[in-house]
């Protein structure tokens, strides 16, 4: 660059003040107004695009109007969007707005959440309005009136009038088929093809409307919702194949250069996946709550949503699977009516259908009944209330040896149930002792469902393991406080009224304990509540009461007191207080019936100090474990344990299907991963390794064990990356199968172990009884391959992390492979290569 005028020199309008060289060409720079020029760059400088070379002080500043920075505030505008008042106009506007949301044009929070809820409710209200198709047809007829034959228009308007006169009738259906016949009949009378083409082009809007409503209002609603959900899947399905960058690269390769706008639209929409999830979940929830029958019609699209396996789509996939499972289960009302009929038939001695044995269906049923059963604690019929309490106790203590159940009544017709039981043979405090032939016993054991599995020997009883309990329901916690003394007096009465010939002064002491004064009594109370409070509100109120009554409870030898908080249509919430903890809450058993703890096998985690971690789903039990070490040693083994029990809800079906087990298992697995992702954000989540998932599938299923392995393997592979990210190295599935429909039930365990991150080891065991000790142990089952747990007892505790796993964890944290895992990796690759070439 070269200047032609000195710095500060004067130039006239149109004169050149500098020359610049661009690609060997010299260009002059001229001024448009007269003034003095001042340079900003030195001569010979290299100029970048947009560089300021000089500024000009004008001789006449009024010749140029300078822009000033606006420093004032803008006035608020209150302009409202123009919205149509007609139903058809509102439908189009709401539908377009929801489609824009799914395209990624989402509002910021918290406006978006409120707007989505409003729009979904408005959409569903409009779609269910029977006048919607009538208004849409009126708009189309008004637009084409005069361009179609008057006879056709008259016939269509006649059918519209007939529909309008009966629009609120339950049996009235939109006459889409009749209107289609009118159009087709007139088209058949047109001989010239040109006339037919013009007629069909004119009536195209009517034909399209008729097709949309050919299955009625319900069919149109299904089509609209299916289209919205399909838009979500169309975008998110492109981001399920790996990392984000890889998905974008594949998407770009598959699209032509002319179609890049579509690719950009998909990427832009995916960027708002969190907001879109809210919309899709709101749609699914509305369907589930208000249109339960419609979920069957949307079965295919909901199944497609469940195949989305990325973490950002996990909430949508989980909700879709929950709705699918609920759609194939009977409603709460149906299950309640079924249970009520069973209770009434069991207690009505003078009725035509007196069947007390029907209660056995509830006690031994493999279905889930605890969300329905507690409501019968407060039935108007006292006999039903008493039967409901007995069913609850017998079902909860099904693995124990119940030998005495008695009904009692307190004041105000309050029912209470007293029961006595022996610890199960597998309990660590009850070693099996052969009964001496010379010593008799008045205790008669009640048969339990576990006998078929455990090979129970009637001669192996231990009267010194006797425990006693009382259960009573109350209308409120205040009601329980008022009746607390009466309940304690019942405990004393129970001790005095023990069965004739049976002295419980010694037998009610816990065997295996050196302390003869160990408490033995158990109290379960149920409290009904209408308002749903936070768990900590209940825990605080209960704890204050328990602390104030600790002395009285110890005097009455109360071992444990559990409080069931009952909500309508929900599973109870449990709060447990133990004498050994000075009646502080045992949070390990929160929301878990202590008598059912054996189904979660809490005792197998005894090598760890456990801390209960609250979760949004109280049927999902999450524990943070730290390995027990010697005094002064550092704890290096931290892990999460996720445990859940799976049941089905149909009281009619005897056994669950494999498809139900597969869907329910995948749903629970997604819920377990969701719970882990939440706690992984906490400081304790960073140091965890070897996290463990345990699922107990209670219903019996008829299938081939090999089918389980294939299904589980495909499921783990589908969610493998997410499981590895959550450091889940072990999963355990407990279930009972039959090889044939009438075959013997076989309790089996399936273990999945992936310590190294690249090889999934699946071992299958069946539970067998040891002929020498009577205890249950693992025995390898299947192709002859012996697993690492073969021969060990089923209550063998989980082992803590060894030195090798500690080093492996360090290597994996640095995103590399532990050197001692390389030989096994080469071995697996060699085996796979040989199998492929064989």
mmCIF file with all atom_site columns, N, CA and C in Angstrom, residues 120-121 124 128 218 221 225 229 279-299 302 305 316 318-333 335 371 569-570 619 649 667 671:
data_model
loop_
_atom_site.group_PDB
_atom_site.id
_atom_site.type_symbol
_atom_site.label_atom_id
_atom_site.label_alt_id
_atom_site.label_comp_id
_atom_site.label_asym_id
_atom_site.label_entity_id
_atom_site.label_seq_id
_atom_site.pdbx_PDB_ins_code
_atom_site.Cartn_x
_atom_site.Cartn_y
_atom_site.Cartn_z
_atom_site.occupancy
_atom_site.B_iso_or_equiv
_atom_site.pdbx_formal_charge
_atom_site.auth_seq_id
_atom_site.auth_comp_id
_atom_site.auth_asym_id
_atom_site.auth_atom_id
_atom_site.pdbx_PDB_model_num
ATOM 1   N N  . UNK A 1 120 ? -50.741 -29.958 24.244 1.00 0.00 ? 120 UNK A N  1
ATOM 2   C CA . UNK A 1 120 ? -51.132 -31.372 24.171 1.00 0.00 ? 120 UNK A CA 1
ATOM 3   C C  . UNK A 1 120 ? -52.559 -31.556 24.672 1.00 0.00 ? 120 UNK A C  1
ATOM 4   N N  . UNK A 1 121 ? -52.918 -30.885 25.762 1.00 0.00 ? 121 UNK A N  1
ATOM 5   C CA . UNK A 1 121 ? -54.286 -30.990 26.277 1.00 0.00 ? 121 UNK A CA 1
ATOM 6   C C  . UNK A 1 121 ? -55.289 -30.425 25.282 1.00 0.00 ? 121 UNK A C  1
ATOM 7   N N  . UNK A 1 124 ? -55.652 -32.909 22.247 1.00 0.00 ? 124 UNK A N  1
ATOM 8   C CA . UNK A 1 124 ? -56.454 -34.086 22.541 1.00 0.00 ? 124 UNK A CA 1
ATOM 9   C C  . UNK A 1 124 ? -57.928 -33.717 22.715 1.00 0.00 ? 124 UNK A C  1
ATOM 10  N N  . UNK A 1 128 ? -60.934 -35.162 20.017 1.00 0.00 ? 128 UNK A N  1
ATOM 11  C CA . UNK A 1 128 ? -62.064 -35.951 20.486 1.00 0.00 ? 128 UNK A CA 1
ATOM 12  C C  . UNK A 1 128 ? -63.409 -35.267 20.225 1.00 0.00 ? 128 UNK A C  1
ATOM 13  N N  . UNK A 1 218 ? -61.769 -41.702 16.239 1.00 0.00 ? 218 UNK A N  1
ATOM 14  C CA . UNK A 1 218 ? -60.679 -42.411 16.900 1.00 0.00 ? 218 UNK A CA 1
ATOM 15  C C  . UNK A 1 218 ? -59.552 -42.727 15.921 1.00 0.00 ? 218 UNK A C  1
ATOM 16  N N  . UNK A 1 221 ? -57.596 -39.568 15.300 1.00 0.00 ? 221 UNK A N  1
ATOM 17  C CA . UNK A 1 221 ? -56.730 -39.267 16.448 1.00 0.00 ? 221 UNK A CA 1
ATOM 18  C C  . UNK A 1 221 ? -55.476 -40.137 16.416 1.00 0.00 ? 221 UNK A C  1
ATOM 19  N N  . UNK A 1 225 ? -51.534 -38.657 16.123 1.00 0.00 ? 225 UNK A N  1
ATOM 20  C CA . UNK A 1 225 ? -50.522 -38.959 17.144 1.00 0.00 ? 225 UNK A CA 1
ATOM 21  C C  . UNK A 1 225 ? -49.396 -39.804 16.560 1.00 0.00 ? 225 UNK A C  1
ATOM 22  N N  . UNK A 1 229 ? -45.346 -38.838 16.613 1.00 0.00 ? 229 UNK A N  1
ATOM 23  C CA . UNK A 1 229 ? -44.327 -39.730 17.161 1.00 0.00 ? 229 UNK A CA 1
ATOM 24  C C  . UNK A 1 229 ? -43.361 -40.186 16.073 1.00 0.00 ? 229 UNK A C  1
ATOM 25  N N  . UNK A 1 279 ? -42.092 -33.302 25.127 1.00 0.00 ? 279 UNK A N  1
ATOM 26  C CA . UNK A 1 279 ? -43.302 -33.345 24.317 1.00 0.00 ? 279 UNK A CA 1
ATOM 27  C C  . UNK A 1 279 ? -43.758 -34.780 24.085 1.00 0.00 ? 279 UNK A C  1
ATOM 28  N N  . UNK A 1 280 ? -42.843 -35.666 23.712 1.00 0.00 ? 280 UNK A N  1
ATOM 29  C CA . UNK A 1 280 ? -43.207 -37.051 23.429 1.00 0.00 ? 280 UNK A CA 1
ATOM 30  C C  . UNK A 1 280 ? -43.718 -37.742 24.692 1.00 0.00 ? 280 UNK A C  1
ATOM 31  N N  . UNK A 1 281 ? -43.054 -37.528 25.825 1.00 0.00 ? 281 UNK A N  1
ATOM 32  C CA . UNK A 1 281 ? -43.488 -38.147 27.081 1.00 0.00 ? 281 UNK A CA 1
ATOM 33  C C  . UNK A 1 281 ? -44.855 -37.604 27.489 1.00 0.00 ? 281 UNK A C  1
ATOM 34  N N  . UNK A 1 282 ? -45.088 -36.319 27.256 1.00 0.00 ? 282 UNK A N  1
ATOM 35  C CA . UNK A 1 282 ? -46.393 -35.743 27.570 1.00 0.00 ? 282 UNK A CA 1
ATOM 36  C C  . UNK A 1 282 ? -47.493 -36.382 26.724 1.00 0.00 ? 282 UNK A C  1
ATOM 37  N N  . UNK A 1 283 ? -47.203 -36.627 25.447 1.00 0.00 ? 283 UNK A N  1
ATOM 38  C CA . UNK A 1 283 ? -48.165 -37.303 24.583 1.00 0.00 ? 283 UNK A CA 1
ATOM 39  C C  . UNK A 1 283 ? -48.447 -38.729 25.060 1.00 0.00 ? 283 UNK A C  1
ATOM 40  N N  . UNK A 1 284 ? -47.379 -39.451 25.378 1.00 0.00 ? 284 UNK A N  1
ATOM 41  C CA . UNK A 1 284 ? -47.537 -40.845 25.831 1.00 0.00 ? 284 UNK A CA 1
ATOM 42  C C  . UNK A 1 284 ? -48.289 -40.895 27.155 1.00 0.00 ? 284 UNK A C  1
ATOM 43  N N  . UNK A 1 285 ? -47.942 -40.004 28.086 1.00 0.00 ? 285 UNK A N  1
ATOM 44  C CA . UNK A 1 285 ? -48.624 -39.993 29.384 1.00 0.00 ? 285 UNK A CA 1
ATOM 45  C C  . UNK A 1 285 ? -50.108 -39.674 29.234 1.00 0.00 ? 285 UNK A C  1
ATOM 46  N N  . UNK A 1 286 ? -50.418 -38.729 28.343 1.00 0.00 ? 286 UNK A N  1
ATOM 47  C CA . UNK A 1 286 ? -51.829 -38.377 28.134 1.00 0.00 ? 286 UNK A CA 1
ATOM 48  C C  . UNK A 1 286 ? -52.595 -39.568 27.567 1.00 0.00 ? 286 UNK A C  1
ATOM 49  N N  . UNK A 1 287 ? -51.968 -40.284 26.650 1.00 0.00 ? 287 UNK A N  1
ATOM 50  C CA . UNK A 1 287 ? -52.605 -41.483 26.104 1.00 0.00 ? 287 UNK A CA 1
ATOM 51  C C  . UNK A 1 287 ? -52.857 -42.515 27.184 1.00 0.00 ? 287 UNK A C  1
ATOM 52  N N  . UNK A 1 288 ? -51.846 -42.732 28.011 1.00 0.00 ? 288 UNK A N  1
ATOM 53  C CA . UNK A 1 288 ? -51.932 -43.776 29.032 1.00 0.00 ? 288 UNK A CA 1
ATOM 54  C C  . UNK A 1 288 ? -53.001 -43.461 30.069 1.00 0.00 ? 288 UNK A C  1
ATOM 55  N N  . UNK A 1 289 ? -53.119 -42.194 30.462 1.00 0.00 ? 289 UNK A N  1
ATOM 56  C CA . UNK A 1 289 ? -54.044 -41.822 31.526 1.00 0.00 ? 289 UNK A CA 1
ATOM 57  C C  . UNK A 1 289 ? -55.467 -41.631 31.019 1.00 0.00 ? 289 UNK A C  1
ATOM 58  N N  . UNK A 1 290 ? -55.614 -41.034 29.838 1.00 0.00 ? 290 UNK A N  1
ATOM 59  C CA . UNK A 1 290 ? -56.938 -40.637 29.369 1.00 0.00 ? 290 UNK A CA 1
ATOM 60  C C  . UNK A 1 290 ? -57.478 -41.460 28.203 1.00 0.00 ? 290 UNK A C  1
ATOM 61  N N  . UNK A 1 291 ? -56.598 -42.110 27.460 1.00 0.00 ? 291 UNK A N  1
ATOM 62  C CA . UNK A 1 291 ? -57.027 -42.918 26.318 1.00 0.00 ? 291 UNK A CA 1
ATOM 63  C C  . UNK A 1 291 ? -56.355 -44.282 26.383 1.00 0.00 ? 291 UNK A C  1
ATOM 64  N N  . UNK A 1 292 ? -56.622 -45.078 27.418 1.00 0.00 ? 292 UNK A N  1
ATOM 65  C CA . UNK A 1 292 ? -55.897 -46.347 27.581 1.00 0.00 ? 292 UNK A CA 1
ATOM 66  C C  . UNK A 1 292 ? -56.097 -47.312 26.425 1.00 0.00 ? 292 UNK A C  1
ATOM 67  N N  . UNK A 1 293 ? -57.291 -47.286 25.784 1.00 0.00 ? 293 UNK A N  1
ATOM 68  C CA . UNK A 1 293 ? -57.530 -48.206 24.679 1.00 0.00 ? 293 UNK A CA 1
ATOM 69  C C  . UNK A 1 293 ? -56.752 -47.867 23.431 1.00 0.00 ? 293 UNK A C  1
ATOM 70  N N  . UNK A 1 294 ? -56.344 -46.590 23.309 1.00 0.00 ? 294 UNK A N  1
ATOM 71  C CA . UNK A 1 294 ? -55.640 -46.165 22.107 1.00 0.00 ? 294 UNK A CA 1
ATOM 72  C C  . UNK A 1 294 ? -54.202 -46.669 22.067 1.00 0.00 ? 294 UNK A C  1
ATOM 73  N N  . UNK A 1 295 ? -53.640 -47.027 23.220 1.00 0.00 ? 295 UNK A N  1
ATOM 74  C CA . UNK A 1 295 ? -52.257 -47.515 23.238 1.00 0.00 ? 295 UNK A CA 1
ATOM 75  C C  . UNK A 1 295 ? -52.120 -48.829 22.482 1.00 0.00 ? 295 UNK A C  1
ATOM 76  N N  . UNK A 1 296 ? -53.184 -49.624 22.457 1.00 0.00 ? 296 UNK A N  1
ATOM 77  C CA . UNK A 1 296 ? -53.137 -50.862 21.671 1.00 0.00 ? 296 UNK A CA 1
ATOM 78  C C  . UNK A 1 296 ? -53.010 -50.564 20.186 1.00 0.00 ? 296 UNK A C  1
ATOM 79  N N  . UNK A 1 297 ? -53.709 -49.504 19.723 1.00 0.00 ? 297 UNK A N  1
ATOM 80  C CA . UNK A 1 297 ? -53.641 -49.134 18.311 1.00 0.00 ? 297 UNK A CA 1
ATOM 81  C C  . UNK A 1 297 ? -52.273 -48.569 17.936 1.00 0.00 ? 297 UNK A C  1
ATOM 82  N N  . UNK A 1 298 ? -51.573 -48.011 18.920 1.00 0.00 ? 298 UNK A N  1
ATOM 83  C CA . UNK A 1 298 ? -50.243 -47.429 18.667 1.00 0.00 ? 298 UNK A CA 1
ATOM 84  C C  . UNK A 1 298 ? -49.130 -48.374 19.109 1.00 0.00 ? 298 UNK A C  1
ATOM 85  N N  . UNK A 1 299 ? -49.427 -49.642 19.166 1.00 0.00 ? 299 UNK A N  1
ATOM 86  C CA . UNK A 1 299 ? -48.472 -50.629 19.659 1.00 0.00 ? 299 UNK A CA 1
ATOM 87  C C  . UNK A 1 299 ? -47.178 -50.619 18.849 1.00 0.00 ? 299 UNK A C  1
ATOM 88  N N  . UNK A 1 302 ? -45.024 -47.419 19.458 1.00 0.00 ? 302 UNK A N  1
ATOM 89  C CA . UNK A 1 302 ? -44.441 -47.446 20.800 1.00 0.00 ? 302 UNK A CA 1
ATOM 90  C C  . UNK A 1 302 ? -43.295 -48.447 20.876 1.00 0.00 ? 302 UNK A C  1
ATOM 91  N N  . UNK A 1 305 ? -40.269 -46.815 19.570 1.00 0.00 ? 305 UNK A N  1
ATOM 92  C CA . UNK A 1 305 ? -39.664 -45.896 20.543 1.00 0.00 ? 305 UNK A CA 1
ATOM 93  C C  . UNK A 1 305 ? -38.795 -46.651 21.545 1.00 0.00 ? 305 UNK A C  1
ATOM 94  N N  . UNK A 1 316 ? -37.684 -41.486 27.074 1.00 0.00 ? 316 UNK A N  1
ATOM 95  C CA . UNK A 1 316 ? -38.778 -41.781 26.134 1.00 0.00 ? 316 UNK A CA 1
ATOM 96  C C  . UNK A 1 316 ? -38.929 -43.290 25.965 1.00 0.00 ? 316 UNK A C  1
ATOM 97  N N  . UNK A 1 318 ? -38.050 -45.663 28.012 1.00 0.00 ? 318 UNK A N  1
ATOM 98  C CA . UNK A 1 318 ? -38.556 -46.251 29.260 1.00 0.00 ? 318 UNK A CA 1
ATOM 99  C C  . UNK A 1 318 ? -40.057 -46.014 29.409 1.00 0.00 ? 318 UNK A C  1
ATOM 100 N N  . UNK A 1 319 ? -40.498 -44.797 29.122 1.00 0.00 ? 319 UNK A N  1
ATOM 101 C CA . UNK A 1 319 ? -41.929 -44.497 29.268 1.00 0.00 ? 319 UNK A CA 1
ATOM 102 C C  . UNK A 1 319 ? -42.761 -45.283 28.269 1.00 0.00 ? 319 UNK A C  1
ATOM 103 N N  . UNK A 1 320 ? -42.261 -45.425 27.048 1.00 0.00 ? 320 UNK A N  1
ATOM 104 C CA . UNK A 1 320 ? -42.981 -46.206 26.042 1.00 0.00 ? 320 UNK A CA 1
ATOM 105 C C  . UNK A 1 320 ? -43.099 -47.658 26.475 1.00 0.00 ? 320 UNK A C  1
ATOM 106 N N  . UNK A 1 321 ? -42.033 -48.213 27.049 1.00 0.00 ? 321 UNK A N  1
ATOM 107 C CA . UNK A 1 321 ? -42.079 -49.607 27.484 1.00 0.00 ? 321 UNK A CA 1
ATOM 108 C C  . UNK A 1 321 ? -43.029 -49.767 28.667 1.00 0.00 ? 321 UNK A C  1
ATOM 109 N N  . UNK A 1 322 ? -43.049 -48.806 29.574 1.00 0.00 ? 322 UNK A N  1
ATOM 110 C CA . UNK A 1 322 ? -43.963 -48.876 30.705 1.00 0.00 ? 322 UNK A CA 1
ATOM 111 C C  . UNK A 1 322 ? -45.418 -48.870 30.238 1.00 0.00 ? 322 UNK A C  1
ATOM 112 N N  . UNK A 1 323 ? -45.713 -48.028 29.258 1.00 0.00 ? 323 UNK A N  1
ATOM 113 C CA . UNK A 1 323 ? -47.085 -47.954 28.740 1.00 0.00 ? 323 UNK A CA 1
ATOM 114 C C  . UNK A 1 323 ? -47.448 -49.240 28.010 1.00 0.00 ? 323 UNK A C  1
ATOM 115 N N  . UNK A 1 324 ? -46.495 -49.807 27.266 1.00 0.00 ? 324 UNK A N  1
ATOM 116 C CA . UNK A 1 324 ? -46.760 -51.061 26.564 1.00 0.00 ? 324 UNK A CA 1
ATOM 117 C C  . UNK A 1 324 ? -47.078 -52.187 27.550 1.00 0.00 ? 324 UNK A C  1
ATOM 118 N N  . UNK A 1 325 ? -46.301 -52.255 28.625 1.00 0.00 ? 325 UNK A N  1
ATOM 119 C CA . UNK A 1 325 ? -46.546 -53.299 29.631 1.00 0.00 ? 325 UNK A CA 1
ATOM 120 C C  . UNK A 1 325 ? -47.892 -53.078 30.316 1.00 0.00 ? 325 UNK A C  1
ATOM 121 N N  . UNK A 1 326 ? -48.177 -51.822 30.657 1.00 0.00 ? 326 UNK A N  1
ATOM 122 C CA . UNK A 1 326 ? -49.444 -51.523 31.321 1.00 0.00 ? 326 UNK A CA 1
ATOM 123 C C  . UNK A 1 326 ? -50.633 -51.805 30.408 1.00 0.00 ? 326 UNK A C  1
ATOM 124 N N  . UNK A 1 327 ? -50.451 -51.620 29.097 1.00 0.00 ? 327 UNK A N  1
ATOM 125 C CA . UNK A 1 327 ? -51.540 -51.851 28.151 1.00 0.00 ? 327 UNK A CA 1
ATOM 126 C C  . UNK A 1 327 ? -51.920 -53.322 28.071 1.00 0.00 ? 327 UNK A C  1
ATOM 127 N N  . UNK A 1 328 ? -50.960 -54.218 28.369 1.00 0.00 ? 328 UNK A N  1
ATOM 128 C CA . UNK A 1 328 ? -51.220 -55.647 28.291 1.00 0.00 ? 328 UNK A CA 1
ATOM 129 C C  . UNK A 1 328 ? -51.572 -56.238 29.654 1.00 0.00 ? 328 UNK A C  1
ATOM 130 N N  . UNK A 1 329 ? -51.770 -55.368 30.636 1.00 0.00 ? 329 UNK A N  1
ATOM 131 C CA . UNK A 1 329 ? -52.156 -55.832 31.959 1.00 0.00 ? 329 UNK A CA 1
ATOM 132 C C  . UNK A 1 329 ? -53.565 -55.357 32.274 1.00 0.00 ? 329 UNK A C  1
ATOM 133 N N  . UNK A 1 330 ? -54.281 -56.069 33.129 1.00 0.00 ? 330 UNK A N  1
ATOM 134 C CA . UNK A 1 330 ? -55.633 -55.626 33.486 1.00 0.00 ? 330 UNK A CA 1
ATOM 135 C C  . UNK A 1 330 ? -55.587 -54.329 34.280 1.00 0.00 ? 330 UNK A C  1
ATOM 136 N N  . UNK A 1 331 ? -56.643 -53.578 34.216 1.00 0.00 ? 331 UNK A N  1
ATOM 137 C CA . UNK A 1 331 ? -56.705 -52.295 34.906 1.00 0.00 ? 331 UNK A CA 1
ATOM 138 C C  . UNK A 1 331 ? -56.802 -52.507 36.418 1.00 0.00 ? 331 UNK A C  1
ATOM 139 N N  . UNK A 1 332 ? -56.557 -51.430 37.149 1.00 0.00 ? 332 UNK A N  1
ATOM 140 C CA . UNK A 1 332 ? -56.644 -51.496 38.610 1.00 0.00 ? 332 UNK A CA 1
ATOM 141 C C  . UNK A 1 332 ? -58.063 -51.866 39.041 1.00 0.00 ? 332 UNK A C  1
ATOM 142 N N  . UNK A 1 333 ? -59.063 -51.275 38.380 1.00 0.00 ? 333 UNK A N  1
ATOM 143 C CA . UNK A 1 333 ? -60.453 -51.546 38.747 1.00 0.00 ? 333 UNK A CA 1
ATOM 144 C C  . UNK A 1 333 ? -60.788 -53.020 38.562 1.00 0.00 ? 333 UNK A C  1
ATOM 145 N N  . UNK A 1 335 ? -58.701 -55.623 38.585 1.00 0.00 ? 335 UNK A N  1
ATOM 146 C CA . UNK A 1 335 ? -58.002 -56.416 39.587 1.00 0.00 ? 335 UNK A CA 1
ATOM 147 C C  . UNK A 1 335 ? -58.655 -56.247 40.953 1.00 0.00 ? 335 UNK A C  1
ATOM 148 N N  . UNK A 1 371 ? -50.422 -53.530 45.568 1.00 0.00 ? 371 UNK A N  1
ATOM 149 C CA . UNK A 1 371 ? -51.014 -52.223 45.305 1.00 0.00 ? 371 UNK A CA 1
ATOM 150 C C  . UNK A 1 371 ? -52.527 -52.256 45.451 1.00 0.00 ? 371 UNK A C  1
ATOM 151 N N  . UNK A 1 569 ? -54.172 -47.015 44.789 1.00 0.00 ? 569 UNK A N  1
ATOM 152 C CA . UNK A 1 569 ? -53.643 -47.397 43.477 1.00 0.00 ? 569 UNK A CA 1
ATOM 153 C C  . UNK A 1 569 ? -52.119 -47.460 43.434 1.00 0.00 ? 569 UNK A C  1
ATOM 154 N N  . UNK A 1 570 ? -51.442 -47.412 44.579 1.00 0.00 ? 570 UNK A N  1
ATOM 155 C CA . UNK A 1 570 ? -49.985 -47.444 44.602 1.00 0.00 ? 570 UNK A CA 1
ATOM 156 C C  . UNK A 1 570 ? -49.508 -48.528 45.563 1.00 0.00 ? 570 UNK A C  1
ATOM 157 N N  . UNK A 1 619 ? -39.892 -49.010 43.889 1.00 0.00 ? 619 UNK A N  1
ATOM 158 C CA . UNK A 1 619 ? -39.751 -50.450 43.666 1.00 0.00 ? 619 UNK A CA 1
ATOM 159 C C  . UNK A 1 619 ? -38.330 -50.812 43.230 1.00 0.00 ? 619 UNK A C  1
ATOM 160 N N  . UNK A 1 649 ? -49.317 -58.684 36.852 1.00 0.00 ? 649 UNK A N  1
ATOM 161 C CA . UNK A 1 649 ? -50.482 -58.202 37.595 1.00 0.00 ? 649 UNK A CA 1
ATOM 162 C C  . UNK A 1 649 ? -51.764 -58.962 37.313 1.00 0.00 ? 649 UNK A C  1
ATOM 163 N N  . UNK A 1 667 ? -37.599 -53.254 30.682 1.00 0.00 ? 667 UNK A N  1
ATOM 164 C CA . UNK A 1 667 ? -38.081 -52.042 31.358 1.00 0.00 ? 667 UNK A CA 1
ATOM 165 C C  . UNK A 1 667 ? -37.348 -51.826 32.682 1.00 0.00 ? 667 UNK A C  1
ATOM 166 N N  . UNK A 1 671 ? -34.887 -48.793 33.919 1.00 0.00 ? 671 UNK A N  1
ATOM 167 C CA . UNK A 1 671 ? -35.090 -48.054 35.162 1.00 0.00 ? 671 UNK A CA 1
ATOM 168 C C  . UNK A 1 671 ? -33.854 -48.130 36.051 1.00 0.00 ? 671 UNK A C  1
#
